[in-house]
JSON list of C-alpha atoms in Angstrom, two decimals:
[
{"chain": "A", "resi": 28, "resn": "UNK", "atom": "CA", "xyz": [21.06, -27.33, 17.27]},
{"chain": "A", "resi": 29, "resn": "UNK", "atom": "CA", "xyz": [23.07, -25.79, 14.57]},
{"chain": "A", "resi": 30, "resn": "UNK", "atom": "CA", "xyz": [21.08, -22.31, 14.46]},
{"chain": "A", "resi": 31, "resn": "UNK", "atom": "CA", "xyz": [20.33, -19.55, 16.11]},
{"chain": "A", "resi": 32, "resn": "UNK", "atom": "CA", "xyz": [17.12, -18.00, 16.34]},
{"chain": "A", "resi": 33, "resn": "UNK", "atom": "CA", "xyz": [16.45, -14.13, 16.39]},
{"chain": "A", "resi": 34, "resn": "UNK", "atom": "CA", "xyz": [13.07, -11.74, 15.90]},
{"chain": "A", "resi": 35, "resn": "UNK", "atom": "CA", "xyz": [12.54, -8.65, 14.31]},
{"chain": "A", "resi": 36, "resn": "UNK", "atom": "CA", "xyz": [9.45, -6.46, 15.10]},
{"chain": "A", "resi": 37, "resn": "UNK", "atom": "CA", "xyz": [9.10, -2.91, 13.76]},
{"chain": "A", "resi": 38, "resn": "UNK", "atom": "CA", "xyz": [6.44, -0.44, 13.75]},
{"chain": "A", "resi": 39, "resn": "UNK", "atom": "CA", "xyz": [6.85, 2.33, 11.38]},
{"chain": "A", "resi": 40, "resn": "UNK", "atom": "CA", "xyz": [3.81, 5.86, 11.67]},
{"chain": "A", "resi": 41, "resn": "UNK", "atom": "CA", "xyz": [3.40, 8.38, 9.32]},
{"chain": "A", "resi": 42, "resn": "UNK", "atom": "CA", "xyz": [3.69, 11.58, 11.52]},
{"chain": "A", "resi": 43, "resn": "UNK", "atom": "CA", "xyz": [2.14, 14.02, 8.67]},
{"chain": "A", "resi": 44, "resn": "UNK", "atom": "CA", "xyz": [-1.58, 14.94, 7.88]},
{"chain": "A", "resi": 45, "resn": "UNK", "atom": "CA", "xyz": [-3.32, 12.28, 6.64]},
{"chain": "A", "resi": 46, "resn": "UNK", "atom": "CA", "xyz": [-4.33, 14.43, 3.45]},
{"chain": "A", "resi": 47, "resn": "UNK", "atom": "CA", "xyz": [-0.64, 13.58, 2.18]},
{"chain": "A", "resi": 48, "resn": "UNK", "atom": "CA", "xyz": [1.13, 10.20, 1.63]},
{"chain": "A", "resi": 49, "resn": "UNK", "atom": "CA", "xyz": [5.06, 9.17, 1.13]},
{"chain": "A", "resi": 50, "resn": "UNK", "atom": "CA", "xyz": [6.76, 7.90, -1.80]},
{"chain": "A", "resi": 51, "resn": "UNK", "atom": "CA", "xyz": [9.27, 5.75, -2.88]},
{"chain": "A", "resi": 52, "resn": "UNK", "atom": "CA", "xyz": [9.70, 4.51, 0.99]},
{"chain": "A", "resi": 53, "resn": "UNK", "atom": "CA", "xyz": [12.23, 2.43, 1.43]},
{"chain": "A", "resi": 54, "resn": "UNK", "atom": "CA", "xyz": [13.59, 0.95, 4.95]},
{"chain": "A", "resi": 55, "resn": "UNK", "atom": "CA", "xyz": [16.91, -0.90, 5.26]},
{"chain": "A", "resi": 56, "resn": "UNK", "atom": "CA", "xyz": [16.96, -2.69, 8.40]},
{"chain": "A", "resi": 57, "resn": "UNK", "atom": "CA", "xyz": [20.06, -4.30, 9.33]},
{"chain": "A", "resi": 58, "resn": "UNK", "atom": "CA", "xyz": [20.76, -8.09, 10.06]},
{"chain": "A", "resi": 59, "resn": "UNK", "atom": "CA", "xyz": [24.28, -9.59, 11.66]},
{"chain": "A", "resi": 60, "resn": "UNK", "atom": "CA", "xyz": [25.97, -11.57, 8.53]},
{"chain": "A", "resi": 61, "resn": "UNK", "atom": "CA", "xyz": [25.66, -14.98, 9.60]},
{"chain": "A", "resi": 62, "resn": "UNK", "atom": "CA", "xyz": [22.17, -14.80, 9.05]},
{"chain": "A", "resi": 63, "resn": "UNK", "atom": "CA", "xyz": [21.02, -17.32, 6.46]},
{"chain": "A", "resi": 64, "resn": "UNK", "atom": "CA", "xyz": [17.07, -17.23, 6.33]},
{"chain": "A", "resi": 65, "resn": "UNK", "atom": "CA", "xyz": [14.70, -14.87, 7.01]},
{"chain": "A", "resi": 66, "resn": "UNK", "atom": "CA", "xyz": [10.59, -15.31, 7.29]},
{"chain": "A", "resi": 67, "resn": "UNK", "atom": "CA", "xyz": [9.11, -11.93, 7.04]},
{"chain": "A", "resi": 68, "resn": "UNK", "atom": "CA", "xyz": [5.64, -10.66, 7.62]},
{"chain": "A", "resi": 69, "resn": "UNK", "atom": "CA", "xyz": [4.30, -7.20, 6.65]},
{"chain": "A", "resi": 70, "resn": "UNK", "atom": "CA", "xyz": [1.30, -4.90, 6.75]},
{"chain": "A", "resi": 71, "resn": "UNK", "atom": "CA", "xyz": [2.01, -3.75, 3.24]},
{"chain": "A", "resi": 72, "resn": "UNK", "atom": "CA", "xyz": [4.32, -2.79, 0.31]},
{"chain": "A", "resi": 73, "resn": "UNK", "atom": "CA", "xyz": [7.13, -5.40, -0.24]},
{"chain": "A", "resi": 74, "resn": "UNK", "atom": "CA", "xyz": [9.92, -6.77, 2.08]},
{"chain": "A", "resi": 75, "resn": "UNK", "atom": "CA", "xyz": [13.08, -8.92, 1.14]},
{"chain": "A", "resi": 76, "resn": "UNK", "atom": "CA", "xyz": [16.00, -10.11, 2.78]},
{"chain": "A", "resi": 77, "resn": "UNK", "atom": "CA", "xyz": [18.52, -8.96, 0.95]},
{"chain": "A", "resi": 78, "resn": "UNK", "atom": "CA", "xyz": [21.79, -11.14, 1.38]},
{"chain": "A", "resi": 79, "resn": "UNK", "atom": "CA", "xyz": [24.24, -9.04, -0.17]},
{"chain": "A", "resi": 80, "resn": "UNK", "atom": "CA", "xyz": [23.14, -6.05, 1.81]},
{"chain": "A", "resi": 81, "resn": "UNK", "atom": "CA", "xyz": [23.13, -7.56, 5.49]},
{"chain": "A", "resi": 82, "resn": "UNK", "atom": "CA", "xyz": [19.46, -6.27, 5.58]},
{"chain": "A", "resi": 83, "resn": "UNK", "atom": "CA", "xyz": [15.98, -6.72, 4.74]},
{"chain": "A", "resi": 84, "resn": "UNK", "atom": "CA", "xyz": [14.84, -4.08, 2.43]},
{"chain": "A", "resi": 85, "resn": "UNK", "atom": "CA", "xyz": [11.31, -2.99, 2.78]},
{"chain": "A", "resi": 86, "resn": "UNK", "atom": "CA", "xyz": [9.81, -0.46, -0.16]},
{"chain": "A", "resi": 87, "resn": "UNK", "atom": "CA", "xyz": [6.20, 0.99, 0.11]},
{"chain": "A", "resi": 88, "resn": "UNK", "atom": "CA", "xyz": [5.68, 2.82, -3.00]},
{"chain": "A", "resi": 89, "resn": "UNK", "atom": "CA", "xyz": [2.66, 5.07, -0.87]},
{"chain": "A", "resi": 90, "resn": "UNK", "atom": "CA", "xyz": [2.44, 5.22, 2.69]},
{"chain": "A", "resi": 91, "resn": "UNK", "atom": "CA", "xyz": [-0.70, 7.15, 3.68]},
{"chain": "A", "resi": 92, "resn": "UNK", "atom": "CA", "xyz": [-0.12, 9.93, 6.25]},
{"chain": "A", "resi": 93, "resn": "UNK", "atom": "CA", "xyz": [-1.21, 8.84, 9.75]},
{"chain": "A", "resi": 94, "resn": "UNK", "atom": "CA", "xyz": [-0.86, 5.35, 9.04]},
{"chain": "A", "resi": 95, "resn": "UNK", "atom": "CA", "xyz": [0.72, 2.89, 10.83]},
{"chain": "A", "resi": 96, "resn": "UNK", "atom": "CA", "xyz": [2.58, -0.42, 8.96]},
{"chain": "A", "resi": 97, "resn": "UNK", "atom": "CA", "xyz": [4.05, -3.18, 11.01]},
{"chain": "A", "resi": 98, "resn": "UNK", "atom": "CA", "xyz": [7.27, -5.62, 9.78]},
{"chain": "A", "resi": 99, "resn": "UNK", "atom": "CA", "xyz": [8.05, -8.96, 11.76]},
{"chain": "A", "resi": 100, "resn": "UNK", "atom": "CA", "xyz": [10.51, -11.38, 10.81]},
{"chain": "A", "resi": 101, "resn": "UNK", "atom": "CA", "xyz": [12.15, -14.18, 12.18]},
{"chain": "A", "resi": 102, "resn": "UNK", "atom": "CA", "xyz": [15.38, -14.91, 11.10]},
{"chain": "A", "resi": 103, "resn": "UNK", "atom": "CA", "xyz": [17.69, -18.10, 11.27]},
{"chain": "A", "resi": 104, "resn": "UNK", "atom": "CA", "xyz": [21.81, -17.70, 12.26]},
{"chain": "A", "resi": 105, "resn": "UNK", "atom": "CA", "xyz": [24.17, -19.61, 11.34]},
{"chain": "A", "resi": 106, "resn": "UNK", "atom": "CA", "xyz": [26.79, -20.23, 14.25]},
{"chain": "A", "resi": 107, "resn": "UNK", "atom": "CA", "xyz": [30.11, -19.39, 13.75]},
{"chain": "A", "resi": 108, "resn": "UNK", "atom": "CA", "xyz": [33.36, -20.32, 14.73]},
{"chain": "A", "resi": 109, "resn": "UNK", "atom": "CA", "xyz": [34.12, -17.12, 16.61]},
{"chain": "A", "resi": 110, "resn": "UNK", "atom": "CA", "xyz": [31.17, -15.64, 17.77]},
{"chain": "A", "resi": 111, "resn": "UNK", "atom": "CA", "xyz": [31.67, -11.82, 17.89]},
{"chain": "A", "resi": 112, "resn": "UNK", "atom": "CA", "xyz": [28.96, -9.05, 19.29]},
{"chain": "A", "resi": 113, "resn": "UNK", "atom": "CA", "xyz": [26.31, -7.67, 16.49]},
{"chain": "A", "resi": 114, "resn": "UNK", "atom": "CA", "xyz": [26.82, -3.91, 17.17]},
{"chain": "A", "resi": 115, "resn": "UNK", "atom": "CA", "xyz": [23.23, -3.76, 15.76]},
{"chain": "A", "resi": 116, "resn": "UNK", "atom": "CA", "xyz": [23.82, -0.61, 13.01]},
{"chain": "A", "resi": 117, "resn": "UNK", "atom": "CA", "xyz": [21.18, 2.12, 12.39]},
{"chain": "A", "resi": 118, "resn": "UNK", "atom": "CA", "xyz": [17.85, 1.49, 10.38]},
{"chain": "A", "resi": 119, "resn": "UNK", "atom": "CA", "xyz": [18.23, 3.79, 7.41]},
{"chain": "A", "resi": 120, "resn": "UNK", "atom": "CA", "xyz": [14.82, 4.74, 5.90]},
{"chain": "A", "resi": 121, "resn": "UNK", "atom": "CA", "xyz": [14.77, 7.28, 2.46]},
{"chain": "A", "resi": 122, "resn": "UNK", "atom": "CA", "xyz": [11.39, 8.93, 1.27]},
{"chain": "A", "resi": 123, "resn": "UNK", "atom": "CA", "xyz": [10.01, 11.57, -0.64]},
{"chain": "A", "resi": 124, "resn": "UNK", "atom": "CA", "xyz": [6.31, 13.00, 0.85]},
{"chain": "A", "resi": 125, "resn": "UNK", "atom": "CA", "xyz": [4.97, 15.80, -2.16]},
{"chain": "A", "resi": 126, "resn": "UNK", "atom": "CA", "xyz": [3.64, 18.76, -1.39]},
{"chain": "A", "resi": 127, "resn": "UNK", "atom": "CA", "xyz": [4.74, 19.12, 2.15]},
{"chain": "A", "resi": 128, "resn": "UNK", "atom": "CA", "xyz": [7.24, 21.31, 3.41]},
{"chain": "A", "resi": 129, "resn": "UNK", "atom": "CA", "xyz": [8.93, 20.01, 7.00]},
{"chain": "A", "resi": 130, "resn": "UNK", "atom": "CA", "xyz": [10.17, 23.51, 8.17]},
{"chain": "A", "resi": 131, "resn": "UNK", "atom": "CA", "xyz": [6.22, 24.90, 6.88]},
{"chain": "A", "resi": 132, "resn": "UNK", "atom": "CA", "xyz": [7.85, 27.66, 5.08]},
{"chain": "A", "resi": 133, "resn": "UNK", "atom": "CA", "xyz": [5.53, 28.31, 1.67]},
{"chain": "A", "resi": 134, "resn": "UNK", "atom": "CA", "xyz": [5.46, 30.66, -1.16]},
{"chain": "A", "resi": 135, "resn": "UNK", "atom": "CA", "xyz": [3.16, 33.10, -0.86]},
{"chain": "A", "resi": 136, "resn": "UNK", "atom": "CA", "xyz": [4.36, 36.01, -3.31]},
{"chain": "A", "resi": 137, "resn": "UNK", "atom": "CA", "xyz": [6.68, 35.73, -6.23]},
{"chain": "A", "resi": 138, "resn": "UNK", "atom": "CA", "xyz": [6.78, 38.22, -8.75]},
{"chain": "A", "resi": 139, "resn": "UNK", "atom": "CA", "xyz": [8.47, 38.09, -12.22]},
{"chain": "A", "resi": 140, "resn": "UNK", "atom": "CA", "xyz": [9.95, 40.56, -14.29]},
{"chain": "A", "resi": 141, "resn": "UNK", "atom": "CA", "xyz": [10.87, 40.40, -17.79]},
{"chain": "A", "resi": 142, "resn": "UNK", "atom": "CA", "xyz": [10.75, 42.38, -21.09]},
{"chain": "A", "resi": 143, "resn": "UNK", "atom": "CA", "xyz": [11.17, 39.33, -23.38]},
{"chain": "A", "resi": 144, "resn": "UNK", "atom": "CA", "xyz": [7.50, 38.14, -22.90]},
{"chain": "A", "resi": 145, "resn": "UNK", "atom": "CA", "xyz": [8.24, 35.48, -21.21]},
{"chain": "A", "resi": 146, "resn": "UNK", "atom": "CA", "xyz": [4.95, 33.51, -19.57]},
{"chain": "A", "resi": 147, "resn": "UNK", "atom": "CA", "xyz": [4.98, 32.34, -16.34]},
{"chain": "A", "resi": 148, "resn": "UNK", "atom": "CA", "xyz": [2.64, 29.42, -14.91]},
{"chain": "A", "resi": 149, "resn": "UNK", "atom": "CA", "xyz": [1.65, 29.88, -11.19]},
{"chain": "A", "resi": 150, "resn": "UNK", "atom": "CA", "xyz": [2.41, 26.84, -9.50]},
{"chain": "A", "resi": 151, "resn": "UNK", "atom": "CA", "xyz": [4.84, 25.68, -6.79]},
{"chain": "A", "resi": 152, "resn": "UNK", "atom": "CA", "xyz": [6.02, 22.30, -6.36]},
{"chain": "A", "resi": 153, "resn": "UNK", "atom": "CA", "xyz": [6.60, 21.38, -2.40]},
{"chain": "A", "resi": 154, "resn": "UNK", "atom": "CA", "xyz": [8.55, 18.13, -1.84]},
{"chain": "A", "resi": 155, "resn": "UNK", "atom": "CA", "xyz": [10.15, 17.21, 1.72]},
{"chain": "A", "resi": 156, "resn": "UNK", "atom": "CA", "xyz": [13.03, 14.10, 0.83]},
{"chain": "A", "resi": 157, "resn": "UNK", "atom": "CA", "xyz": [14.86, 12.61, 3.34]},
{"chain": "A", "resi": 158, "resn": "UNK", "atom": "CA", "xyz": [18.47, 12.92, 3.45]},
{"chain": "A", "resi": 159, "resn": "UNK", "atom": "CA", "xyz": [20.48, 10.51, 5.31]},
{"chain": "A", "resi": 160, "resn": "UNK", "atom": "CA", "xyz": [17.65, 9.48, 7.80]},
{"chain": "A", "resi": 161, "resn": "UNK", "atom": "CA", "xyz": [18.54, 7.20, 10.23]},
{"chain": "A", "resi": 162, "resn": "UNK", "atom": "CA", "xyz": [17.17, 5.13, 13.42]},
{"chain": "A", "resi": 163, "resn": "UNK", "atom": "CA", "xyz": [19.20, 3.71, 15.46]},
{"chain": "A", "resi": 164, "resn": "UNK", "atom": "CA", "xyz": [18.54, 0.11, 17.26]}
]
């Protein structure tokens, strides 16, 4: 047989209140480069192997809090001549959830003072983003 065969199985939970949701997920899950075709199954939002990135991007525009969403793929390697270890880098995985704050600090006073009549609207805007998050396999 010229290929090699290799599987892909990922379970991804929402560890928040199931009152909020996530945005704009997006999971990057690496693949070694002599992969040529990949068959991907998924619980919801979209999912793409993505050639030029060595991964299979998945984007959820909103996952629920609480929830649970499952990937699969199977995948199809091309041998090479000299067959090197995959050193299998980190999942990276970028999100925005609104109106949740991860440390739980809140606003609960804020006073403004200003002589030019300025008006104020009462409101706060909470949004937790994730910078450089990262699983590794």
């Amino acid at each position: 047989s010229l290929s090699i065969r290799c599987s892909i199985n990922l379970k991804v939970i929402a560890n928040f209140s199931e009152k909020l949701f996530a945005t704009h997920v997006v999971i990057k899950i690496p693949v070694p480069k002599n992969t040529s075709k990949a068959k991907i199954k998924n619980s919801f939002g979209r999912a793409k192997y993505e050639p030029e990135q060595n991964a299979i991007v998945w984007r959820i525009k909103k996952f629920p809090g609480k929830a649970t969403c499952m990937l699969s793929s199977d995948m199809e390697l091309v041998r090479t001549v000299r067959p090197k270890a995959w050193d299998r880098p980190a999942i990276n995985v970028d999100f925005q959830v609104p109106m949740f704050t991860a440390s739980g600090v809140h606003v609960r006073f804020l006073r403004v003072y200003d002589k030019s009549g300025y008006h104020t609207n009462r409101w706060v805007r909470y949004i937790t983003k994730a910078g450089g998050y990262q699983v590794k396999i």
